[in-house]
Tab-separated table of C-alpha atoms and ligand atoms in Angstrom:
chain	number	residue	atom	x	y	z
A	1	UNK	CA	50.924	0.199	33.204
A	2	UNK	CA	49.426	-1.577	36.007
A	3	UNK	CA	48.953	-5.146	36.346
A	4	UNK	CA	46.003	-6.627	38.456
A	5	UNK	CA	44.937	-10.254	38.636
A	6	UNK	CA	47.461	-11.435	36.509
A	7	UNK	CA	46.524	-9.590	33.605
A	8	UNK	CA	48.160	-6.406	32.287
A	9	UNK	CA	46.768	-3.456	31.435
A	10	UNK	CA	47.989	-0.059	30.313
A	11	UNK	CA	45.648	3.192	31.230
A	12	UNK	CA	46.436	6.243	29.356
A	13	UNK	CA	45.355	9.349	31.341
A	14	UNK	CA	44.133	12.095	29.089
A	15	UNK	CA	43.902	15.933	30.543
A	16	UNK	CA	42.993	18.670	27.838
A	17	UNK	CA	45.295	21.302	26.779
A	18	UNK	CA	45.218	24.485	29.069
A	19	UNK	CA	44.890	27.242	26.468
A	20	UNK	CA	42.846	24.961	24.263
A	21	UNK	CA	39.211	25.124	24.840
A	22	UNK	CA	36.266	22.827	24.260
A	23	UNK	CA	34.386	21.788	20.822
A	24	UNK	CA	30.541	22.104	20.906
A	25	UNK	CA	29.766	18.432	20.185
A	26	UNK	CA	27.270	20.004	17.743
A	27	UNK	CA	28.793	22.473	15.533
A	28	UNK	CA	32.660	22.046	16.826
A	29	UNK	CA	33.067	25.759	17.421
A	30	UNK	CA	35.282	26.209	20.341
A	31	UNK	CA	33.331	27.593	23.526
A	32	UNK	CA	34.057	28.566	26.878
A	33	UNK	CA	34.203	26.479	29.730
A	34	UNK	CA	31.307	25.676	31.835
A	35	UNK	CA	32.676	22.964	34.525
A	36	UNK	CA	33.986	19.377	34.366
A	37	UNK	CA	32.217	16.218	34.537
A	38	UNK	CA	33.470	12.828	36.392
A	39	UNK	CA	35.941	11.003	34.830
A	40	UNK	CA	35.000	8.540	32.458
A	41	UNK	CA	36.983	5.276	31.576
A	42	UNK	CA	36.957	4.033	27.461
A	43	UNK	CA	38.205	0.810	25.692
A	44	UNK	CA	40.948	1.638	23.167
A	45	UNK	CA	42.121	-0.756	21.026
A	46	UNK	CA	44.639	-3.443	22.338
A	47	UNK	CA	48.519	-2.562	21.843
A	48	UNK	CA	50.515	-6.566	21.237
A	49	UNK	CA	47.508	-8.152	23.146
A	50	UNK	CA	47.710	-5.819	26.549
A	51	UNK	CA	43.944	-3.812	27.014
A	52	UNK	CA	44.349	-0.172	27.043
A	53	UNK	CA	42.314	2.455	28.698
A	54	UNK	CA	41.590	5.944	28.197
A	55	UNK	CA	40.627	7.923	31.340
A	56	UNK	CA	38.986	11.433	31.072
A	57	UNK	CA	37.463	13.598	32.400
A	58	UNK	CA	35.351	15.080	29.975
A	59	UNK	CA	34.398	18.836	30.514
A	60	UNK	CA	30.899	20.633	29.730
A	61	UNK	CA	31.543	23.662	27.377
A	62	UNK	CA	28.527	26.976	27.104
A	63	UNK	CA	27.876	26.984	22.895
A	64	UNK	CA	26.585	30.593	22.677
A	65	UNK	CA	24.630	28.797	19.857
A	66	UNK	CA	23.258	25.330	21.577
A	67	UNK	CA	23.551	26.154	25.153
A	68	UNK	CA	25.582	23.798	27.922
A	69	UNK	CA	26.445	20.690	27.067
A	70	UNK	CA	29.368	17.997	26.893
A	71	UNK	CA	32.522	18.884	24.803
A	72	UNK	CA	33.212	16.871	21.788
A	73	UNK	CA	35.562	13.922	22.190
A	74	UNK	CA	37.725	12.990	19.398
A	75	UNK	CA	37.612	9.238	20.403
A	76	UNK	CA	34.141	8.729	21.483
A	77	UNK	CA	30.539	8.778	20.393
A	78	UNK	CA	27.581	8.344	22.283
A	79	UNK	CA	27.689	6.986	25.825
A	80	UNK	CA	29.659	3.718	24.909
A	81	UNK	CA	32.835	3.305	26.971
A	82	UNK	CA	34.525	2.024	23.956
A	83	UNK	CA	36.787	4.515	21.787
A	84	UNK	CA	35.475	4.834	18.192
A	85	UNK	CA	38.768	3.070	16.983
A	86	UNK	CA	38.185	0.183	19.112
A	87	UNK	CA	34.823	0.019	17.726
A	88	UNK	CA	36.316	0.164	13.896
A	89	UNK	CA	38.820	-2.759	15.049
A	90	UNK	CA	36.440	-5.007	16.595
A	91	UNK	CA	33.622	-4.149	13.964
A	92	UNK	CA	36.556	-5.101	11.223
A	93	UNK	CA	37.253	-8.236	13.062
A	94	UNK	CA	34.170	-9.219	13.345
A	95	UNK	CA	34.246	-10.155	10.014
A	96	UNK	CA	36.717	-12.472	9.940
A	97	UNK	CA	36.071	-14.411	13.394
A	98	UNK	CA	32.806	-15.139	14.510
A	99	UNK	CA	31.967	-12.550	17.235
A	100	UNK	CA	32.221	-14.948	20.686
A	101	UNK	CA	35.754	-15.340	18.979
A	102	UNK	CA	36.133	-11.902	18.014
A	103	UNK	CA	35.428	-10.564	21.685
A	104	UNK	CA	37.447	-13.644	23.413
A	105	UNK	CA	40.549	-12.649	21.477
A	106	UNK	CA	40.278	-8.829	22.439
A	107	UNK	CA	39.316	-9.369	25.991
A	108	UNK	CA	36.169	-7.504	26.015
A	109	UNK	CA	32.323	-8.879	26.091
A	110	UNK	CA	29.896	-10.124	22.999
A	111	UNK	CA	27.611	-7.534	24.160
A	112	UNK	CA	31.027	-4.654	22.948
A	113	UNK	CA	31.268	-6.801	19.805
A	114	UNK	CA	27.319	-6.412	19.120
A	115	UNK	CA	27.686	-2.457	19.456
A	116	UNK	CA	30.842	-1.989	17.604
A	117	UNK	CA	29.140	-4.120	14.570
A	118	UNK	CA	25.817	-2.128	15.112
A	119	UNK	CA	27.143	0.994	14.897
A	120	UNK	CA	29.413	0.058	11.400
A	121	UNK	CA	26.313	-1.429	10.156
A	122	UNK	CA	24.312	1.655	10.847
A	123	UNK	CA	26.481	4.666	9.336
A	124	UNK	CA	27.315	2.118	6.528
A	125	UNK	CA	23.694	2.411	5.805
A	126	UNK	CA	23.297	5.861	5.716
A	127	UNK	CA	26.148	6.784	3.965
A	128	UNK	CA	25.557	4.351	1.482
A	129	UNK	CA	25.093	5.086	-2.774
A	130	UNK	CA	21.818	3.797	-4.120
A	131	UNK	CA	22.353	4.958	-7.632
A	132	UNK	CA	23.213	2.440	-10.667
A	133	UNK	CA	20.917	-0.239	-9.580
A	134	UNK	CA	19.533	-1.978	-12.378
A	135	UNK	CA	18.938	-5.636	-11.799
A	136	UNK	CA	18.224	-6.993	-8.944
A	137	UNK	CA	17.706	-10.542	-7.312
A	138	UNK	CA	14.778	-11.295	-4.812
A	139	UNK	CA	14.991	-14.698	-2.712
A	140	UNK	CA	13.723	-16.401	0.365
A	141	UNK	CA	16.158	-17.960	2.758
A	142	UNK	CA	15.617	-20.640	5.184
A	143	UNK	CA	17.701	-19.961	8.517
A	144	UNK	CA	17.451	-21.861	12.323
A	145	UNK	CA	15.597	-24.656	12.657
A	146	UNK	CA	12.082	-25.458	11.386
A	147	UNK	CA	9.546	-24.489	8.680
A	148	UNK	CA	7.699	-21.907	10.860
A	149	UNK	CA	7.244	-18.576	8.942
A	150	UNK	CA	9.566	-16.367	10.607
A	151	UNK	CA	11.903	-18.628	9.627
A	152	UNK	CA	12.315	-17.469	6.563
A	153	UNK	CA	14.058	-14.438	5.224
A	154	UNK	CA	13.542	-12.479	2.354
A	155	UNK	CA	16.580	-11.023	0.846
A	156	UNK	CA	17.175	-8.370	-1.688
A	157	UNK	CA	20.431	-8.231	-3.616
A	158	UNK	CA	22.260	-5.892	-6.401
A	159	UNK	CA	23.210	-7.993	-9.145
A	160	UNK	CA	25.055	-5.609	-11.601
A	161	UNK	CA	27.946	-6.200	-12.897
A	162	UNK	CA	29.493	-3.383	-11.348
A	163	UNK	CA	28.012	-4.168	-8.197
A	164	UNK	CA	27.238	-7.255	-6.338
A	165	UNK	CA	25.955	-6.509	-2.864
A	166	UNK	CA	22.988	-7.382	-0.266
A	167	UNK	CA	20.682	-4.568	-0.297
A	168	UNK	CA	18.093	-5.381	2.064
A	169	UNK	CA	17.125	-8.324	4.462
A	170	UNK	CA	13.804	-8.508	5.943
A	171	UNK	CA	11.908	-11.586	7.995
A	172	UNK	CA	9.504	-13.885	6.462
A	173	UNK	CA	8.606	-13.873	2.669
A	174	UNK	CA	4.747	-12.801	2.430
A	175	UNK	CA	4.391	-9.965	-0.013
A	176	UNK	CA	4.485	-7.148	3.203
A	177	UNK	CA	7.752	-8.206	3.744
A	178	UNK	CA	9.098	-7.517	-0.043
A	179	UNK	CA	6.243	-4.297	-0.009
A	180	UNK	CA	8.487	-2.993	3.164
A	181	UNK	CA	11.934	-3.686	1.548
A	182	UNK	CA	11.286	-1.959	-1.399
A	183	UNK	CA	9.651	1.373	0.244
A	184	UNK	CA	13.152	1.223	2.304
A	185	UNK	CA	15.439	1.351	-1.014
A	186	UNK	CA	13.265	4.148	-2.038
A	187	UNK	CA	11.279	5.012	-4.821
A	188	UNK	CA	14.090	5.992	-7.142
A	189	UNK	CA	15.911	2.687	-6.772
A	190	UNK	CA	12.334	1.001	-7.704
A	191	UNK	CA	11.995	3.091	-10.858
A	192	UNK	CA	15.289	2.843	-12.231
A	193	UNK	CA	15.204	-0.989	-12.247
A	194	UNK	CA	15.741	-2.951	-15.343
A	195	UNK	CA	15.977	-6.384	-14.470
A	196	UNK	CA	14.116	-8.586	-11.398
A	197	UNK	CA	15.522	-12.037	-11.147
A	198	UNK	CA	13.749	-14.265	-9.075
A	199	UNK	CA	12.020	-17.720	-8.523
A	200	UNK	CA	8.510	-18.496	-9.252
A	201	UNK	CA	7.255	-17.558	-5.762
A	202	UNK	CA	3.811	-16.180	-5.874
A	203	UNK	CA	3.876	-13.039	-3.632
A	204	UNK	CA	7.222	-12.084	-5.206
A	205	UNK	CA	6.132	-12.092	-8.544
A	206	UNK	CA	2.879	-10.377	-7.733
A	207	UNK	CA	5.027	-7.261	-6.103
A	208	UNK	CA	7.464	-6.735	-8.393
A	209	UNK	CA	4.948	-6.781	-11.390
A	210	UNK	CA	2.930	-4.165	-8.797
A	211	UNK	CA	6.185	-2.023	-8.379
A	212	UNK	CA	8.375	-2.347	-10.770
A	213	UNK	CA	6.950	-3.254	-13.925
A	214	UNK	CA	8.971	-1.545	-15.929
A	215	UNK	CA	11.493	-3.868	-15.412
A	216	UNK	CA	11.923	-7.424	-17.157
A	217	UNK	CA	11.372	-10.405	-14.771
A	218	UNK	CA	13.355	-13.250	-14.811
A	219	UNK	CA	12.888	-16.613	-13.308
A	220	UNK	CA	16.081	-17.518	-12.081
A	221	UNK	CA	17.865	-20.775	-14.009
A	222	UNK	CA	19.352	-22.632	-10.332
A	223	UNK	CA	15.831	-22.156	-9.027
A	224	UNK	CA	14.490	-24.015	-12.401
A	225	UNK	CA	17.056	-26.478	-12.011
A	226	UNK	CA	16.305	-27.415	-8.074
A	227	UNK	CA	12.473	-27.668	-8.636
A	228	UNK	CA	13.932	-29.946	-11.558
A	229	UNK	CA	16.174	-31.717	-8.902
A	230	UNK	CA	13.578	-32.168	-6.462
A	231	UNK	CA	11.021	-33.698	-8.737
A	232	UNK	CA	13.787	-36.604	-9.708
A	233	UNK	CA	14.441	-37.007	-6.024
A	234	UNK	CA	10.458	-37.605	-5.256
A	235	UNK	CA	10.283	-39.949	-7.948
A	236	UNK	CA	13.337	-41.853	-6.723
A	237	UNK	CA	12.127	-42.154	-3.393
A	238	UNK	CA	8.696	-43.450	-4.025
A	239	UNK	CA	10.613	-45.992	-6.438
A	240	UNK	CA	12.716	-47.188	-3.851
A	241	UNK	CA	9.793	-47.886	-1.423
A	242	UNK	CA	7.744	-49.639	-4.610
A	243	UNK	CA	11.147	-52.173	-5.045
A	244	UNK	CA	12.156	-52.647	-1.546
A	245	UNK	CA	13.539	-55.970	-1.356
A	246	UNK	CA	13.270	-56.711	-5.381
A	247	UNK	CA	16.761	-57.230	-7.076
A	248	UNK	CA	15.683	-53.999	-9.318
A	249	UNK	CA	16.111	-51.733	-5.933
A	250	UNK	CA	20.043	-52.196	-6.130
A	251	UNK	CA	20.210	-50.038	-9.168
A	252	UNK	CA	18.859	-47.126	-7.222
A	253	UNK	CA	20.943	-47.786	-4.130
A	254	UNK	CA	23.481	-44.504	-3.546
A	255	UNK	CA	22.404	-43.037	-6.741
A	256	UNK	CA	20.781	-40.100	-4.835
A	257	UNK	CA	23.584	-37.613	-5.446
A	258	UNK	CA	24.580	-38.958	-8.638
A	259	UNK	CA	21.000	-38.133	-9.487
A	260	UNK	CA	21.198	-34.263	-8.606
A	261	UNK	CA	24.677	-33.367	-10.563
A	262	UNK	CA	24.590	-32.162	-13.828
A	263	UNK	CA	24.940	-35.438	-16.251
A	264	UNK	CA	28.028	-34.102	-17.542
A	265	UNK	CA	29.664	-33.785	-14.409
A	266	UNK	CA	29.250	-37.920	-13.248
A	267	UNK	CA	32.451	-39.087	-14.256
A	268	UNK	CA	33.735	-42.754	-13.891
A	269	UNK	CA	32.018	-45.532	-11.842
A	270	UNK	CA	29.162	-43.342	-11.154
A	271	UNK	CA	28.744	-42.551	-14.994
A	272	UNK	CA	28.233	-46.229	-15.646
A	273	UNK	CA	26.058	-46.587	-13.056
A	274	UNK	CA	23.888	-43.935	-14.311
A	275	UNK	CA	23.920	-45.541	-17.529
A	276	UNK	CA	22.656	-48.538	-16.598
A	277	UNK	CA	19.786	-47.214	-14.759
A	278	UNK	CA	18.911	-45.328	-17.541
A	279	UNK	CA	18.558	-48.615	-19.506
A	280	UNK	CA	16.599	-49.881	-16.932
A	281	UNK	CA	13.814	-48.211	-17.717
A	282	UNK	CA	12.855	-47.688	-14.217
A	283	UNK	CA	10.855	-44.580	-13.922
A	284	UNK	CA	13.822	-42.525	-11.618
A	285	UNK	CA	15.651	-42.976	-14.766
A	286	UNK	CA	13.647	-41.577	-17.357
A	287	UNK	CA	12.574	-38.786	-14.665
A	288	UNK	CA	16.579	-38.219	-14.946
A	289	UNK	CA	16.434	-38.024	-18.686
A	290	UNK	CA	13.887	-35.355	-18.806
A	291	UNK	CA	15.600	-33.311	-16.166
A	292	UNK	CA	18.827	-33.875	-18.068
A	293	UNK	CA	17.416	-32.972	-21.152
A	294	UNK	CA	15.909	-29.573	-19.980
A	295	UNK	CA	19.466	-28.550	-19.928
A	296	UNK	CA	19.118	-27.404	-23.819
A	297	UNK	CA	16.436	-24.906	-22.874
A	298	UNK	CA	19.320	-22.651	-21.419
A	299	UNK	CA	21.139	-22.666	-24.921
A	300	UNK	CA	18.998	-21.804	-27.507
A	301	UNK	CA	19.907	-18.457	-29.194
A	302	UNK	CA	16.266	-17.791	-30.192
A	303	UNK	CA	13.638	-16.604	-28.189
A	304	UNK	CA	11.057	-18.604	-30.672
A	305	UNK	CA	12.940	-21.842	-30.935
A	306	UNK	CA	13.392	-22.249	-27.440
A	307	UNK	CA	9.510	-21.353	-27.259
A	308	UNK	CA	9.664	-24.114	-29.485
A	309	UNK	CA	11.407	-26.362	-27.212
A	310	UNK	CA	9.513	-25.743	-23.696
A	311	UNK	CA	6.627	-26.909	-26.227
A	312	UNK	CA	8.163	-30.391	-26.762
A	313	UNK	CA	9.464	-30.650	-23.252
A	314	UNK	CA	6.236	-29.563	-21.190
A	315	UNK	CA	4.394	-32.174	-23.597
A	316	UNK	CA	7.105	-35.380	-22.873
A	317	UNK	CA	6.968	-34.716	-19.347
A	318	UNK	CA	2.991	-34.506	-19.083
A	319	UNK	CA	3.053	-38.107	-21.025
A	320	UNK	CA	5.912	-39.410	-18.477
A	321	UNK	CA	3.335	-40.766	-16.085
A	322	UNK	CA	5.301	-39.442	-13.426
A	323	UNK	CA	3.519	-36.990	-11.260
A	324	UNK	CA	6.257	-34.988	-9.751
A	325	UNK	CA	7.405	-34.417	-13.270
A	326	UNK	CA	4.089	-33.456	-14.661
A	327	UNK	CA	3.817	-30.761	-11.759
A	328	UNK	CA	6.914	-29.107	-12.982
A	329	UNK	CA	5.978	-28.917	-16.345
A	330	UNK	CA	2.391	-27.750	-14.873
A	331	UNK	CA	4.352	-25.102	-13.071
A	332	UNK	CA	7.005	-23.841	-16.192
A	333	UNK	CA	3.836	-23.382	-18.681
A	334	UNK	CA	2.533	-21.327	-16.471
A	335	UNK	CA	5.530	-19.014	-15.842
A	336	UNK	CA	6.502	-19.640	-19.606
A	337	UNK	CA	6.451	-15.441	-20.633
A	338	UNK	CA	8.713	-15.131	-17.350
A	339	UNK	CA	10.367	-18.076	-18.676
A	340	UNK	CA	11.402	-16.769	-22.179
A	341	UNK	CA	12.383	-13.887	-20.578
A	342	UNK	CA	15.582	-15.132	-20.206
A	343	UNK	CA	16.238	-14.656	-23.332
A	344	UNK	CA	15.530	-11.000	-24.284
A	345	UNK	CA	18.204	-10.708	-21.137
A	346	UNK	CA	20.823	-12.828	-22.096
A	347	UNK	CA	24.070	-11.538	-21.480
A	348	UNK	CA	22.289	-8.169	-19.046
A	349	UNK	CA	22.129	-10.680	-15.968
A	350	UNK	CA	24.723	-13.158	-14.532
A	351	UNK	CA	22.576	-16.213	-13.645
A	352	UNK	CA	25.192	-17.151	-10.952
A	353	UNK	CA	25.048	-14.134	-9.079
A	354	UNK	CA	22.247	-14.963	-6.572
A	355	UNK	CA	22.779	-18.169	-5.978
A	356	UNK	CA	26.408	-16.979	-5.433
A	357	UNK	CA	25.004	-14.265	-3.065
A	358	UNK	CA	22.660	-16.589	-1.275
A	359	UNK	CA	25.274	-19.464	-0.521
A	360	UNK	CA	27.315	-16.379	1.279
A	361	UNK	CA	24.703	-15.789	3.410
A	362	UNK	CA	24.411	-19.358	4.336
A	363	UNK	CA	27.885	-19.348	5.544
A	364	UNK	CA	26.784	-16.351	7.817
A	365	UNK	CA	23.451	-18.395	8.996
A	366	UNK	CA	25.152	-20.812	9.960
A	367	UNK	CA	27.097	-19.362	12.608
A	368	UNK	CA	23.646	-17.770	13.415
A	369	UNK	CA	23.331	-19.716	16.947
A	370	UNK	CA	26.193	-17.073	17.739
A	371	UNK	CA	23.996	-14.007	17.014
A	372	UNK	CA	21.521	-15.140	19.743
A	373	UNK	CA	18.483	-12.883	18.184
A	374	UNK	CA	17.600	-12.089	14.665
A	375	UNK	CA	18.277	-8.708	15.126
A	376	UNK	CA	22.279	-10.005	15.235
A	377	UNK	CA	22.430	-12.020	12.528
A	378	UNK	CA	21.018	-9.429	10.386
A	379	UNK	CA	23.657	-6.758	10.977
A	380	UNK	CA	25.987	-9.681	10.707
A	381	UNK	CA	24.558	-9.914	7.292
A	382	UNK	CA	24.823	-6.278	6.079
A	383	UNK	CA	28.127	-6.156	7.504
A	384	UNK	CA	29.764	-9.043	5.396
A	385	UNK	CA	27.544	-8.768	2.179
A	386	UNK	CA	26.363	-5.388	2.307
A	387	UNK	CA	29.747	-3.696	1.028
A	388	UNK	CA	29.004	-0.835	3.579
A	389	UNK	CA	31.192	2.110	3.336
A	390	UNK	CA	32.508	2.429	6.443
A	391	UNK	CA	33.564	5.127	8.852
A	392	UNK	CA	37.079	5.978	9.285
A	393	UNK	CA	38.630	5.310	12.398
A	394	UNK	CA	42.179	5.419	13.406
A	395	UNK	CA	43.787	1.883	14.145
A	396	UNK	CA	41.533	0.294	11.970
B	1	ZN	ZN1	27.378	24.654	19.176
């Protein structure tokens, strides 16, 4: 144990066994010696919050197989000074702190953090099961600031019931990026898909119809339900510059939120609030009573009647007058065979699970100023919502 600077330290000399020889690092066959190399100093993980360091001198052993070459260390891959088992610690902690936390609390740099995560992510990856996909979820995600293309991620998620995970993340949403992610799952994954949820984004549907038409597309009910959300908003905000300064523009003041829950979820003051711009007749609240009334789509039990219904709905909104309305009814009689889809899969797909997935991820973007380059926050992302199998390390 030797203290220096005020901070303790314990350094654990390691000298190999006498009548044991060397491992070939490739095939582990014990081989004579050949000569010893300079000693070499590793990061092993902290014992009640002192740093600990392995010292060794590693020797060079003559395979008769695969010639000269450096023994294999038990605690060590690669050139990293930092033991595999520290590596499985601060990879495993990594997950729980962000990773300026994570390398603050263990004395050791971001940059040892970074490679211990890097290294999970990547035998995690290759070790991983594809089989049992069936259905999954393709989405964009905005991350970092700005609208600039690269700002945008395209994400590909399991969303079996058996298995909820991130598959894939790739940057930018053009229909390369969701060509590339699908070559990287692999042709079998693509051809044993039965269900492809997603929203009614252009290149994505055009892909997945190219690659994977076997498989019944869905459009996503949350994505329905924000384009729903965001037409109400557009009409409320144009209404409020029309009244401003009118005694009518008080019935729309604070209502913005109010406006974007489901109707049956307003309780109280709010609730009578709603009510009485509904009675208004001011056009944010009829746009509210069309969004509102959409909600029966979702419910219907037959494919036909709820044909039926997107008939009657498309048509009230088109005679609302309201243009942001009219654009999403523009938009679902377009998509309406992707649309009724929903109902040959009722019951197949969970409808939650990727907005579930993607409000994970958000939690992870948002620390993203701490990854410092895309390239971080990605393995960030396979590493909390990838459900990696990971390698085993001792003092995990
Ligand atoms: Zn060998």
């Amino acid at each position: 144990m030797r203290g220096s600077g005020g901070s303790l330290r314990v350094e654990v000399k390691i000298e190999p066994h006498r009548t044991i020889r060397g491992k070939c690092a490739t095939c582990l066959k014990a081989s004579p010696g050949y000569d010893r190399l300079e000693e070499r100093r590793w990061l092993f993980v902290p014992l009640w919050g002192i740093m600990v360091h392995f010292f060794y001198a590693p020797r060079r052993v003559e395979c008769a197989e695969h010639g000269v070459g450096v023994e294999h260390i038990p605690w060590s891959q690669g050139k990293r000074p930092v033991t595999t088992a520290m590596r499985g610690f601060l990879a495993r902690w990594a997950r729980r702190l962000s990773w300026r936390e994570t390398a603050r609390a263990f004395q050791t740099s971001w940059e040892a953090v970074y490679h211990s995560v890097e290294w999970f992510v990547e035998w995690g990856l290759t070790h991983r099961q594809l089989e049992e996909v069936h259905s999954i979820g393709v989405d964009e995600i905005h991350w970092g600031q700005g609208k600039r293309a690269d700002q945008f991620l395209t994400v590909i998620y399991q969303i079996d019931r058996h298995c909820r995970r991130l598959l894939w993340v790739g940057r930018r949403r053009t229909q390369a990026t969701l060509r590339r992610g699908l070559k990287e799952l692999g042709p079998q994954v693509i051809s044993g898909l039965r269900y492809v949820c997603s929203d009614m984004w252009q290149p994505y549907l055009r892909v997945m119809a190219q690659k994977a038409g076997q498989a019944l597309h869905i459009l996503d009910r949350f994505h329905i339900v924000q384009h729903l959300n965001q037409a109400v908003d557009e009409v409320r905000r144009a209404e409020s510059t029309r009244l401003r300064g009118k005694p009518l523009a008080d019935r729309l003041k604070k209502m913005r939120w109010k406006l974007l829950r489901r109707g049956s979820r307003v309780r109280g003051q709010a609730r009578v609030k709603l009510w009485g711009l509904l009675e208004s007749k001011l056009a944010t609240g009829r746009a509210w009573d069309l969004k509102e009334c959409f909600e029966y789509f979702w419910h219907y039990k037959s494919i036909y009647w709820a044909g039926g219904f997107l008939d009657y709905w498309t048509e009230r909104a088109m005679r609302s007058r309201l243009e942001p309305m009219k654009r999403v009814a523009r938009m679902l009689r377009k998509h309406e065979k992707l649309l009724l889809n929903w109902f040959k899969a009722k019951g197949e797909v969970s409808s939650g699970a990727v907005e579930g997935l993607n409000n994970k991820i958000r939690v992870v973007t948002r620390r993203s100023y701490g990854f410092r380059t895309y390239k971080a926050m990605e393995l960030a992302l396979y590493h909390n919502l990838g459900r990696l199998p990971e390698p085993e390390t001792t003092c995990g």
